[in-house]
């Protein structure tokens, strides 16, 4: 936080924040999102009935009574990323992997020569290999050889297979990728360019392309991140874990715009109490400050520890 703190009084600032932090509750909301792309809704080839049987009539050339064949090996194959009954052939290097993430971890690692590092775009997968019979074939949901369904959840456009439908995958036309967590729990913000939790629908601050940039702490691209993302009151986004680490180190300002990441009123009240006990030796010195929270400028009496905004009463200020 951009405030003026002397070396001799820095302990007071940190102490106050640690005390105030105990009463703070971050108001940003975690927005869990998936990373695999899904076909548009009308292309979905499988739906689940209440008894979790396949609606096989939606799958071409499959006998509706052939449920046992469809379910053979379900949840028994896959990798750390997906439970699925097929593997993919990467057209970029012609090698076989469990999924595109497995490919990217292997081929875009720091142990690989920088010139040879590459990633596999999800749309470019053309061939899959059935995990049960080993038949290689064009991307499709049901194996042409043994008739097994290679993924309860299937995306023809993005080549996505997943037997774990408890993730509640759904496709967002606005994002152009599929999400997890259930369509009814999220909405797409056109300006921010991403799906957010429904609780933020009428309360979040819109920032153009808020999710289409790297996390300001760990620099991972947020839009396709598999880790939970938090939307700050200012509208900027950051990994939940990164935000928690900031809090642990008494950092409560957005790394991008310096606005407070949560309601700091209790911390400011504690700081008021602490500053009231400190005698000021600079009664005649005035300084101009800019408030990072409300943007107002003020002329206030110089203090060794912090300066208080005269408009919103925040101590999240900087001297100008």
PDB file of N, CA and C in Angstrom, residues 11-114:
ATOM      1  N   UNK A  11       6.751  -0.576  12.356  1.00  0.00           N
ATOM      2  CA  UNK A  11       6.177  -1.653  13.167  1.00  0.00           C
ATOM      3  C   UNK A  11       4.741  -1.348  13.561  1.00  0.00           C
ATOM      4  N   UNK A  12       4.436  -0.079  13.780  1.00  0.00           N
ATOM      5  CA  UNK A  12       3.093   0.305  14.185  1.00  0.00           C
ATOM      6  C   UNK A  12       2.103   0.041  13.053  1.00  0.00           C
ATOM      7  N   UNK A  13       2.521   0.354  11.835  1.00  0.00           N
ATOM      8  CA  UNK A  13       1.666   0.146  10.650  1.00  0.00           C
ATOM      9  C   UNK A  13       1.359  -1.330  10.466  1.00  0.00           C
ATOM     10  N   UNK A  14       2.383  -2.141  10.523  1.00  0.00           N
ATOM     11  CA  UNK A  14       2.201  -3.582  10.322  1.00  0.00           C
ATOM     12  C   UNK A  14       1.346  -4.173  11.438  1.00  0.00           C
ATOM     13  N   UNK A  15       1.593  -3.738  12.667  1.00  0.00           N
ATOM     14  CA  UNK A  15       0.824  -4.233  13.806  1.00  0.00           C
ATOM     15  C   UNK A  15      -0.659  -3.925  13.633  1.00  0.00           C
ATOM     16  N   UNK A  16      -0.960  -2.698  13.210  1.00  0.00           N
ATOM     17  CA  UNK A  16      -2.347  -2.285  13.033  1.00  0.00           C
ATOM     18  C   UNK A  16      -3.030  -3.113  11.966  1.00  0.00           C
ATOM     19  N   UNK A  17      -2.332  -3.354  10.849  1.00  0.00           N
ATOM     20  CA  UNK A  17      -2.913  -4.159   9.782  1.00  0.00           C
ATOM     21  C   UNK A  17      -3.165  -5.586  10.229  1.00  0.00           C
ATOM     22  N   UNK A  18      -2.232  -6.155  10.974  1.00  0.00           N
ATOM     23  CA  UNK A  18      -2.412  -7.530  11.424  1.00  0.00           C
ATOM     24  C   UNK A  18      -3.608  -7.641  12.355  1.00  0.00           C
ATOM     25  N   UNK A  19      -3.785  -6.620  13.211  1.00  0.00           N
ATOM     26  CA  UNK A  19      -4.941  -6.625  14.109  1.00  0.00           C
ATOM     27  C   UNK A  19      -6.222  -6.455  13.311  1.00  0.00           C
ATOM     28  N   UNK A  20      -6.201  -5.528  12.349  1.00  0.00           N
ATOM     29  CA  UNK A  20      -7.390  -5.284  11.539  1.00  0.00           C
ATOM     30  C   UNK A  20      -7.715  -6.451  10.642  1.00  0.00           C
ATOM     31  N   UNK A  21      -6.689  -7.123  10.167  1.00  0.00           N
ATOM     32  CA  UNK A  21      -6.905  -8.236   9.241  1.00  0.00           C
ATOM     33  C   UNK A  21      -7.685  -9.364   9.885  1.00  0.00           C
ATOM     34  N   UNK A  22      -7.596  -9.490  11.199  1.00  0.00           N
ATOM     35  CA  UNK A  22      -8.323 -10.540  11.895  1.00  0.00           C
ATOM     36  C   UNK A  22      -9.830 -10.340  11.758  1.00  0.00           C
ATOM     37  N   UNK A  23     -10.258  -9.097  11.549  1.00  0.00           N
ATOM     38  CA  UNK A  23     -11.683  -8.797  11.446  1.00  0.00           C
ATOM     39  C   UNK A  23     -12.146  -8.665  10.006  1.00  0.00           C
ATOM     40  N   UNK A  24     -11.205  -8.771   9.051  1.00  0.00           N
ATOM     41  CA  UNK A  24     -11.565  -8.552   7.652  1.00  0.00           C
ATOM     42  C   UNK A  24     -12.075  -9.830   7.015  1.00  0.00           C
ATOM     43  N   UNK A  25     -13.015  -9.686   6.127  1.00  0.00           N
ATOM     44  CA  UNK A  25     -13.483 -10.810   5.324  1.00  0.00           C
ATOM     45  C   UNK A  25     -13.474 -10.378   3.876  1.00  0.00           C
ATOM     46  N   UNK A  26     -12.647 -11.016   3.078  1.00  0.00           N
ATOM     47  CA  UNK A  26     -12.541 -10.628   1.677  1.00  0.00           C
ATOM     48  C   UNK A  26     -13.890 -10.781   0.987  1.00  0.00           C
ATOM     49  N   UNK A  27     -14.285  -9.734   0.281  1.00  0.00           N
ATOM     50  CA  UNK A  27     -15.594  -9.726  -0.352  1.00  0.00           C
ATOM     51  C   UNK A  27     -15.541 -10.202  -1.795  1.00  0.00           C
ATOM     52  N   UNK A  28     -14.342 -10.380  -2.301  1.00  0.00           N
ATOM     53  CA  UNK A  28     -14.250 -10.876  -3.668  1.00  0.00           C
ATOM     54  C   UNK A  28     -14.746 -12.302  -3.716  1.00  0.00           C
ATOM     55  N   UNK A  29     -15.312 -12.691  -4.834  1.00  0.00           N
ATOM     56  CA  UNK A  29     -15.939 -13.994  -4.963  1.00  0.00           C
ATOM     57  C   UNK A  29     -15.134 -14.884  -5.893  1.00  0.00           C
ATOM     58  N   UNK A  30     -14.890 -16.124  -5.448  1.00  0.00           N
ATOM     59  CA  UNK A  30     -14.151 -17.060  -6.286  1.00  0.00           C
ATOM     60  C   UNK A  30     -14.980 -17.431  -7.499  1.00  0.00           C
ATOM     61  N   UNK A  31     -14.357 -17.409  -8.645  1.00  0.00           N
ATOM     62  CA  UNK A  31     -15.035 -17.764  -9.886  1.00  0.00           C
ATOM     63  C   UNK A  31     -14.325 -18.981 -10.459  1.00  0.00           C
ATOM     64  N   UNK A  32     -14.903 -20.145 -10.210  1.00  0.00           N
ATOM     65  CA  UNK A  32     -14.253 -21.355 -10.682  1.00  0.00           C
ATOM     66  C   UNK A  32     -14.588 -21.556 -12.140  1.00  0.00           C
ATOM     67  N   UNK A  33     -13.589 -21.822 -12.934  1.00  0.00           N
ATOM     68  CA  UNK A  33     -13.869 -22.023 -14.345  1.00  0.00           C
ATOM     69  C   UNK A  33     -12.992 -23.121 -14.910  1.00  0.00           C
ATOM     70  N   UNK A  34     -13.542 -23.814 -15.866  1.00  0.00           N
ATOM     71  CA  UNK A  34     -12.794 -24.883 -16.509  1.00  0.00           C
ATOM     72  C   UNK A  34     -11.931 -24.360 -17.617  1.00  0.00           C
ATOM     73  N   UNK A  35     -11.322 -25.249 -18.352  1.00  0.00           N
ATOM     74  CA  UNK A  35     -10.379 -24.823 -19.362  1.00  0.00           C
ATOM     75  C   UNK A  35     -10.578 -25.571 -20.666  1.00  0.00           C
ATOM     76  N   UNK A  36     -11.455 -26.567 -20.702  1.00  0.00           N
ATOM     77  CA  UNK A  36     -11.646 -27.309 -21.925  1.00  0.00           C
ATOM     78  C   UNK A  36     -12.776 -26.701 -22.729  1.00  0.00           C
ATOM     79  N   UNK A  37     -12.648 -26.678 -24.024  1.00  0.00           N
ATOM     80  CA  UNK A  37     -13.661 -26.048 -24.852  1.00  0.00           C
ATOM     81  C   UNK A  37     -14.751 -27.048 -25.208  1.00  0.00           C
ATOM     82  N   UNK A  38     -15.964 -26.565 -25.259  1.00  0.00           N
ATOM     83  CA  UNK A  38     -17.119 -27.412 -25.523  1.00  0.00           C
ATOM     84  C   UNK A  38     -17.865 -26.915 -26.748  1.00  0.00           C
ATOM     85  N   UNK A  39     -18.535 -27.848 -27.429  1.00  0.00           N
ATOM     86  CA  UNK A  39     -19.343 -27.434 -28.563  1.00  0.00           C
ATOM     87  C   UNK A  39     -20.540 -26.635 -28.082  1.00  0.00           C
ATOM     88  N   UNK A  40     -21.166 -25.894 -29.016  1.00  0.00           N
ATOM     89  CA  UNK A  40     -22.336 -25.118 -28.641  1.00  0.00           C
ATOM     90  C   UNK A  40     -23.432 -26.056 -28.175  1.00  0.00           C
ATOM     91  N   UNK A  41     -24.358 -25.527 -27.426  1.00  0.00           N
ATOM     92  CA  UNK A  41     -25.326 -26.357 -26.720  1.00  0.00           C
ATOM     93  C   UNK A  41     -26.090 -27.297 -27.636  1.00  0.00           C
ATOM     94  N   UNK A  42     -26.448 -26.830 -28.803  1.00  0.00           N
ATOM     95  CA  UNK A  42     -27.259 -27.673 -29.677  1.00  0.00           C
ATOM     96  C   UNK A  42     -26.480 -28.844 -30.263  1.00  0.00           C
ATOM     97  N   UNK A  43     -25.167 -28.862 -30.101  1.00  0.00           N
ATOM     98  CA  UNK A  43     -24.365 -29.964 -30.616  1.00  0.00           C
ATOM     99  C   UNK A  43     -24.153 -31.074 -29.599  1.00  0.00           C
ATOM    100  N   UNK A  44     -24.643 -30.887 -28.365  1.00  0.00           N
ATOM    101  CA  UNK A  44     -24.429 -31.902 -27.331  1.00  0.00           C
ATOM    102  C   UNK A  44     -25.073 -33.207 -27.771  1.00  0.00           C
ATOM    103  N   UNK A  45     -24.294 -34.280 -27.715  1.00  0.00           N
ATOM    104  CA  UNK A  45     -24.794 -35.551 -28.214  1.00  0.00           C
ATOM    105  C   UNK A  45     -25.259 -36.491 -27.111  1.00  0.00           C
ATOM    106  N   UNK A  46     -24.971 -36.160 -25.872  1.00  0.00           N
ATOM    107  CA  UNK A  46     -25.360 -37.035 -24.773  1.00  0.00           C
ATOM    108  C   UNK A  46     -26.006 -36.212 -23.683  1.00  0.00           C
ATOM    109  N   UNK A  47     -27.120 -36.695 -23.154  1.00  0.00           N
ATOM    110  CA  UNK A  47     -27.704 -36.097 -21.961  1.00  0.00           C
ATOM    111  C   UNK A  47     -27.869 -37.218 -20.948  1.00  0.00           C
ATOM    112  N   UNK A  48     -27.934 -36.867 -19.663  1.00  0.00           N
ATOM    113  CA  UNK A  48     -28.072 -37.872 -18.628  1.00  0.00           C
ATOM    114  C   UNK A  48     -29.495 -37.893 -18.097  1.00  0.00           C
ATOM    115  N   UNK A  49     -30.064 -39.074 -18.035  1.00  0.00           N
ATOM    116  CA  UNK A  49     -31.374 -39.229 -17.458  1.00  0.00           C
ATOM    117  C   UNK A  49     -31.239 -39.257 -15.937  1.00  0.00           C
ATOM    118  N   UNK A  50     -32.341 -39.131 -15.190  1.00  0.00           N
ATOM    119  CA  UNK A  50     -32.250 -39.124 -13.732  1.00  0.00           C
ATOM    120  C   UNK A  50     -31.496 -40.314 -13.157  1.00  0.00           C
ATOM    121  N   UNK A  51     -31.596 -41.480 -13.806  1.00  0.00           N
ATOM    122  CA  UNK A  51     -30.889 -42.650 -13.292  1.00  0.00           C
ATOM    123  C   UNK A  51     -29.468 -42.732 -13.844  1.00  0.00           C
ATOM    124  N   UNK A  52     -29.004 -41.629 -14.474  1.00  0.00           N
ATOM    125  CA  UNK A  52     -27.656 -41.513 -15.009  1.00  0.00           C
ATOM    126  C   UNK A  52     -27.383 -42.478 -16.154  1.00  0.00           C
ATOM    127  N   UNK A  53     -28.443 -42.985 -16.777  1.00  0.00           N
ATOM    128  CA  UNK A  53     -28.264 -43.782 -17.982  1.00  0.00           C
ATOM    129  C   UNK A  53     -28.067 -42.829 -19.154  1.00  0.00           C
ATOM    130  N   UNK A  54     -27.487 -43.331 -20.212  1.00  0.00           N
ATOM    131  CA  UNK A  54     -27.282 -42.497 -21.383  1.00  0.00           C
ATOM    132  C   UNK A  54     -28.577 -42.321 -22.156  1.00  0.00           C
ATOM    133  N   UNK A  55     -28.774 -41.128 -22.659  1.00  0.00           N
ATOM    134  CA  UNK A  55     -29.867 -40.910 -23.611  1.00  0.00           C
ATOM    135  C   UNK A  55     -29.327 -41.321 -24.971  1.00  0.00           C
ATOM    136  N   UNK A  56     -29.204 -42.602 -25.165  1.00  0.00           N
ATOM    137  CA  UNK A  56     -28.484 -43.126 -26.323  1.00  0.00           C
ATOM    138  C   UNK A  56     -29.151 -42.783 -27.636  1.00  0.00           C
ATOM    139  N   UNK A  57     -30.450 -42.441 -27.569  1.00  0.00           N
ATOM    140  CA  UNK A  57     -31.105 -42.103 -28.816  1.00  0.00           C
ATOM    141  C   UNK A  57     -30.525 -40.839 -29.435  1.00  0.00           C
ATOM    142  N   UNK A  58     -29.768 -40.067 -28.671  1.00  0.00           N
ATOM    143  CA  UNK A  58     -29.154 -38.847 -29.186  1.00  0.00           C
ATOM    144  C   UNK A  58     -27.799 -39.137 -29.841  1.00  0.00           C
ATOM    145  N   UNK A  59     -27.338 -40.366 -29.747  1.00  0.00           N
ATOM    146  CA  UNK A  59     -26.072 -40.740 -30.343  1.00  0.00           C
ATOM    147  C   UNK A  59     -26.360 -41.545 -31.604  1.00  0.00           C
ATOM    148  N   UNK A  60     -25.861 -41.096 -32.708  1.00  0.00           N
ATOM    149  CA  UNK A  60     -26.148 -41.743 -33.976  1.00  0.00           C
ATOM    150  C   UNK A  60     -25.618 -43.167 -34.020  1.00  0.00           C
ATOM    151  N   UNK A  61     -26.394 -44.045 -34.647  1.00  0.00           N
ATOM    152  CA  UNK A  61     -25.990 -45.431 -34.911  1.00  0.00           C
ATOM    153  C   UNK A  61     -25.726 -46.241 -33.649  1.00  0.00           C
ATOM    154  N   UNK A  62     -26.401 -45.900 -32.545  1.00  0.00           N
ATOM    155  CA  UNK A  62     -26.243 -46.663 -31.306  1.00  0.00           C
ATOM    156  C   UNK A  62     -27.604 -47.162 -30.854  1.00  0.00           C
ATOM    157  N   UNK A  63     -27.674 -48.424 -30.512  1.00  0.00           N
ATOM    158  CA  UNK A  63     -28.902 -49.032 -30.027  1.00  0.00           C
ATOM    159  C   UNK A  63     -29.235 -48.476 -28.647  1.00  0.00           C
ATOM    160  N   UNK A  64     -30.416 -47.896 -28.462  1.00  0.00           N
ATOM    161  CA  UNK A  64     -30.790 -47.323 -27.163  1.00  0.00           C
ATOM    162  C   UNK A  64     -30.720 -48.324 -26.019  1.00  0.00           C
ATOM    163  N   UNK A  65     -30.791 -49.605 -26.320  1.00  0.00           N
ATOM    164  CA  UNK A  65     -30.744 -50.624 -25.268  1.00  0.00           C
ATOM    165  C   UNK A  65     -29.330 -51.066 -24.941  1.00  0.00           C
ATOM    166  N   UNK A  66     -28.362 -50.553 -25.673  1.00  0.00           N
ATOM    167  CA  UNK A  66     -26.983 -51.026 -25.506  1.00  0.00           C
ATOM    168  C   UNK A  66     -26.244 -50.207 -24.443  1.00  0.00           C
ATOM    169  N   UNK A  67     -26.826 -50.034 -23.263  1.00  0.00           N
ATOM    170  CA  UNK A  67     -26.238 -49.213 -22.229  1.00  0.00           C
ATOM    171  C   UNK A  67     -24.966 -49.822 -21.649  1.00  0.00           C
ATOM    172  N   UNK A  68     -24.960 -51.137 -21.484  1.00  0.00           N
ATOM    173  CA  UNK A  68     -23.802 -51.804 -20.875  1.00  0.00           C
ATOM    174  C   UNK A  68     -22.539 -51.562 -21.686  1.00  0.00           C
ATOM    175  N   UNK A  69     -22.662 -51.609 -23.001  1.00  0.00           N
ATOM    176  CA  UNK A  69     -21.501 -51.386 -23.853  1.00  0.00           C
ATOM    177  C   UNK A  69     -21.016 -49.942 -23.731  1.00  0.00           C
ATOM    178  N   UNK A  70     -21.952 -49.017 -23.655  1.00  0.00           N
ATOM    179  CA  UNK A  70     -21.584 -47.604 -23.532  1.00  0.00           C
ATOM    180  C   UNK A  70     -20.843 -47.319 -22.235  1.00  0.00           C
ATOM    181  N   UNK A  71     -21.268 -47.966 -21.154  1.00  0.00           N
ATOM    182  CA  UNK A  71     -20.722 -47.671 -19.838  1.00  0.00           C
ATOM    183  C   UNK A  71     -19.498 -48.502 -19.480  1.00  0.00           C
ATOM    184  N   UNK A  72     -19.098 -49.395 -20.324  1.00  0.00           N
ATOM    185  CA  UNK A  72     -17.969 -50.269 -20.025  1.00  0.00           C
ATOM    186  C   UNK A  72     -16.693 -49.458 -19.758  1.00  0.00           C
ATOM    187  N   UNK A  73     -16.072 -49.691 -18.623  1.00  0.00           N
ATOM    188  CA  UNK A  73     -14.810 -49.028 -18.278  1.00  0.00           C
ATOM    189  C   UNK A  73     -14.947 -47.600 -17.791  1.00  0.00           C
ATOM    190  N   UNK A  74     -16.164 -47.159 -17.531  1.00  0.00           N
ATOM    191  CA  UNK A  74     -16.351 -45.764 -17.130  1.00  0.00           C
ATOM    192  C   UNK A  74     -15.629 -45.457 -15.825  1.00  0.00           C
ATOM    193  N   UNK A  75     -14.955 -44.324 -15.776  1.00  0.00           N
ATOM    194  CA  UNK A  75     -14.190 -43.813 -14.631  1.00  0.00           C
ATOM    195  C   UNK A  75     -12.964 -44.671 -14.294  1.00  0.00           C
ATOM    196  N   UNK A  76     -12.600 -45.599 -15.177  1.00  0.00           N
ATOM    197  CA  UNK A  76     -11.440 -46.457 -14.932  1.00  0.00           C
ATOM    198  C   UNK A  76     -10.219 -46.036 -15.744  1.00  0.00           C
ATOM    199  N   UNK A  77     -10.400 -45.094 -16.643  1.00  0.00           N
ATOM    200  CA  UNK A  77      -9.302 -44.658 -17.497  1.00  0.00           C
ATOM    201  C   UNK A  77      -9.181 -43.136 -17.430  1.00  0.00           C
ATOM    202  N   UNK A  78      -8.045 -42.643 -17.886  1.00  0.00           N
ATOM    203  CA  UNK A  78      -7.840 -41.203 -17.931  1.00  0.00           C
ATOM    204  C   UNK A  78      -6.537 -40.777 -17.288  1.00  0.00           C
ATOM    205  N   UNK A  79      -6.492 -39.524 -16.879  1.00  0.00           N
ATOM    206  CA  UNK A  79      -5.272 -38.955 -16.313  1.00  0.00           C
ATOM    207  C   UNK A  79      -5.640 -38.051 -15.138  1.00  0.00           C
ATOM    208  N   UNK A  80      -4.685 -37.254 -14.695  1.00  0.00           N
ATOM    209  CA  UNK A  80      -4.932 -36.354 -13.567  1.00  0.00           C
ATOM    210  C   UNK A  80      -5.905 -35.242 -13.931  1.00  0.00           C
ATOM    211  N   UNK A  81      -6.105 -35.020 -15.218  1.00  0.00           N
ATOM    212  CA  UNK A  81      -6.954 -33.915 -15.661  1.00  0.00           C
ATOM    213  C   UNK A  81      -8.379 -34.353 -15.979  1.00  0.00           C
ATOM    214  N   UNK A  82      -8.522 -35.517 -16.597  1.00  0.00           N
ATOM    215  CA  UNK A  82      -9.841 -35.993 -16.997  1.00  0.00           C
ATOM    216  C   UNK A  82      -9.938 -37.504 -16.796  1.00  0.00           C
ATOM    217  N   UNK A  83     -11.163 -37.970 -16.474  1.00  0.00           N
ATOM    218  CA  UNK A  83     -11.474 -39.393 -16.525  1.00  0.00           C
ATOM    219  C   UNK A  83     -12.145 -39.604 -17.874  1.00  0.00           C
ATOM    220  N   UNK A  84     -11.502 -40.371 -18.738  1.00  0.00           N
ATOM    221  CA  UNK A  84     -12.021 -40.560 -20.093  1.00  0.00           C
ATOM    222  C   UNK A  84     -11.522 -41.893 -20.626  1.00  0.00           C
ATOM    223  N   UNK A  85     -12.188 -42.387 -21.655  1.00  0.00           N
ATOM    224  CA  UNK A  85     -11.826 -43.697 -22.206  1.00  0.00           C
ATOM    225  C   UNK A  85     -11.208 -43.575 -23.595  1.00  0.00           C
ATOM    226  N   UNK A  86     -10.376 -42.583 -23.747  1.00  0.00           N
ATOM    227  CA  UNK A  86      -9.629 -42.436 -24.987  1.00  0.00           C
ATOM    228  C   UNK A  86      -8.390 -41.601 -24.732  1.00  0.00           C
ATOM    229  N   UNK A  87      -7.462 -41.696 -25.662  1.00  0.00           N
ATOM    230  CA  UNK A  87      -6.272 -40.856 -25.651  1.00  0.00           C
ATOM    231  C   UNK A  87      -6.253 -40.080 -26.963  1.00  0.00           C
ATOM    232  N   UNK A  88      -5.406 -39.096 -27.047  1.00  0.00           N
ATOM    233  CA  UNK A  88      -5.372 -38.266 -28.260  1.00  0.00           C
ATOM    234  C   UNK A  88      -3.999 -38.361 -28.928  1.00  0.00           C
ATOM    235  N   UNK A  89      -4.016 -38.185 -30.249  1.00  0.00           N
ATOM    236  CA  UNK A  89      -2.756 -38.078 -30.974  1.00  0.00           C
ATOM    237  C   UNK A  89      -2.532 -36.606 -31.300  1.00  0.00           C
ATOM    238  N   UNK A  90      -1.411 -36.071 -30.822  1.00  0.00           N
ATOM    239  CA  UNK A  90      -1.111 -34.658 -31.051  1.00  0.00           C
ATOM    240  C   UNK A  90      -0.599 -34.477 -32.475  1.00  0.00           C
ATOM    241  N   UNK A  91      -1.290 -33.701 -33.292  1.00  0.00           N
ATOM    242  CA  UNK A  91      -0.862 -33.522 -34.685  1.00  0.00           C
ATOM    243  C   UNK A  91       0.451 -32.749 -34.812  1.00  0.00           C
ATOM    244  N   UNK A  92       0.810 -31.997 -33.778  1.00  0.00           N
ATOM    245  CA  UNK A  92       2.030 -31.191 -33.842  1.00  0.00           C
ATOM    246  C   UNK A  92       3.295 -32.027 -33.756  1.00  0.00           C
ATOM    247  N   UNK A  93       3.248 -33.108 -32.977  1.00  0.00           N
ATOM    248  CA  UNK A  93       4.437 -33.946 -32.806  1.00  0.00           C
ATOM    249  C   UNK A  93       4.152 -35.423 -33.079  1.00  0.00           C
ATOM    250  N   UNK A  94       2.889 -35.717 -33.431  1.00  0.00           N
ATOM    251  CA  UNK A  94       2.466 -37.064 -33.781  1.00  0.00           C
ATOM    252  C   UNK A  94       2.657 -38.065 -32.644  1.00  0.00           C
ATOM    253  N   UNK A  95       2.629 -37.595 -31.415  1.00  0.00           N
ATOM    254  CA  UNK A  95       2.732 -38.464 -30.248  1.00  0.00           C
ATOM    255  C   UNK A  95       1.387 -38.599 -29.563  1.00  0.00           C
ATOM    256  N   UNK A  96       1.243 -39.652 -28.754  1.00  0.00           N
ATOM    257  CA  UNK A  96      -0.020 -39.950 -28.090  1.00  0.00           C
ATOM    258  C   UNK A  96       0.035 -39.528 -26.628  1.00  0.00           C
ATOM    259  N   UNK A  97      -1.027 -38.858 -26.165  1.00  0.00           N
ATOM    260  CA  UNK A  97      -1.118 -38.384 -24.788  1.00  0.00           C
ATOM    261  C   UNK A  97      -2.530 -38.630 -24.265  1.00  0.00           C
ATOM    262  N   UNK A  98      -2.672 -38.614 -22.947  1.00  0.00           N
ATOM    263  CA  UNK A  98      -3.995 -38.787 -22.345  1.00  0.00           C
ATOM    264  C   UNK A  98      -4.903 -37.597 -22.651  1.00  0.00           C
ATOM    265  N   UNK A  99      -4.334 -36.402 -22.671  1.00  0.00           N
ATOM    266  CA  UNK A  99      -5.119 -35.215 -22.998  1.00  0.00           C
ATOM    267  C   UNK A  99      -4.161 -34.103 -23.412  1.00  0.00           C
ATOM    268  N   UNK A 100      -4.697 -32.974 -23.833  1.00  0.00           N
ATOM    269  CA  UNK A 100      -3.839 -31.882 -24.306  1.00  0.00           C
ATOM    270  C   UNK A 100      -3.026 -31.277 -23.166  1.00  0.00           C
ATOM    271  N   UNK A 101      -3.551 -31.352 -21.938  1.00  0.00           N
ATOM    272  CA  UNK A 101      -2.793 -30.815 -20.804  1.00  0.00           C
ATOM    273  C   UNK A 101      -1.568 -31.680 -20.516  1.00  0.00           C
ATOM    274  N   UNK A 102      -1.738 -32.984 -20.656  1.00  0.00           N
ATOM    275  CA  UNK A 102      -0.597 -33.896 -20.494  1.00  0.00           C
ATOM    276  C   UNK A 102       0.452 -33.579 -21.556  1.00  0.00           C
ATOM    277  N   UNK A 103      -0.017 -33.305 -22.768  1.00  0.00           N
ATOM    278  CA  UNK A 103       0.909 -32.936 -23.842  1.00  0.00           C
ATOM    279  C   UNK A 103       1.651 -31.657 -23.499  1.00  0.00           C
ATOM    280  N   UNK A 104       0.922 -30.643 -23.067  1.00  0.00           N
ATOM    281  CA  UNK A 104       1.542 -29.350 -22.782  1.00  0.00           C
ATOM    282  C   UNK A 104       2.525 -29.427 -21.621  1.00  0.00           C
ATOM    283  N   UNK A 105       2.210 -30.232 -20.625  1.00  0.00           N
ATOM    284  CA  UNK A 105       3.132 -30.408 -19.502  1.00  0.00           C
ATOM    285  C   UNK A 105       4.422 -31.074 -19.938  1.00  0.00           C
ATOM    286  N   UNK A 106       4.312 -31.969 -20.904  1.00  0.00           N
ATOM    287  CA  UNK A 106       5.493 -32.697 -21.370  1.00  0.00           C
ATOM    288  C   UNK A 106       6.297 -31.917 -22.399  1.00  0.00           C
ATOM    289  N   UNK A 107       5.600 -31.178 -23.257  1.00  0.00           N
ATOM    290  CA  UNK A 107       6.259 -30.519 -24.379  1.00  0.00           C
ATOM    291  C   UNK A 107       6.542 -29.031 -24.168  1.00  0.00           C
ATOM    292  N   UNK A 108       6.000 -28.478 -23.105  1.00  0.00           N
ATOM    293  CA  UNK A 108       6.253 -27.063 -22.842  1.00  0.00           C
ATOM    294  C   UNK A 108       6.925 -26.873 -21.486  1.00  0.00           C
ATOM    295  N   UNK A 109       7.724 -27.860 -21.130  1.00  0.00           N
ATOM    296  CA  UNK A 109       8.423 -27.852 -19.844  1.00  0.00           C
ATOM    297  C   UNK A 109       9.777 -27.156 -19.976  1.00  0.00           C
ATOM    298  N   UNK A 110      10.300 -26.678 -18.855  1.00  0.00           N
ATOM    299  CA  UNK A 110      11.601 -25.999 -18.873  1.00  0.00           C
ATOM    300  C   UNK A 110      12.739 -26.958 -19.178  1.00  0.00           C
ATOM    301  N   UNK A 111      12.470 -28.262 -19.058  1.00  0.00           N
ATOM    302  CA  UNK A 111      13.522 -29.230 -19.364  1.00  0.00           C
ATOM    303  C   UNK A 111      13.630 -29.472 -20.869  1.00  0.00           C
ATOM    304  N   UNK A 112      12.650 -28.959 -21.634  1.00  0.00           N
ATOM    305  CA  UNK A 112      12.671 -29.098 -23.090  1.00  0.00           C
ATOM    306  C   UNK A 112      13.402 -27.917 -23.700  1.00  0.00           C
ATOM    307  N   UNK A 113      14.159 -28.188 -24.748  1.00  0.00           N
ATOM    308  CA  UNK A 113      14.850 -27.120 -25.471  1.00  0.00           C
ATOM    309  C   UNK A 113      13.845 -26.039 -25.853  1.00  0.00           C
ATOM    310  N   UNK A 114      14.188 -24.791 -25.568  1.00  0.00           N
ATOM    311  CA  UNK A 114      13.278 -23.664 -25.799  1.00  0.00           C
ATOM    312  C   UNK A 114      12.770 -23.623 -27.231  1.00  0.00           C
TER     313      UNK A 114
END
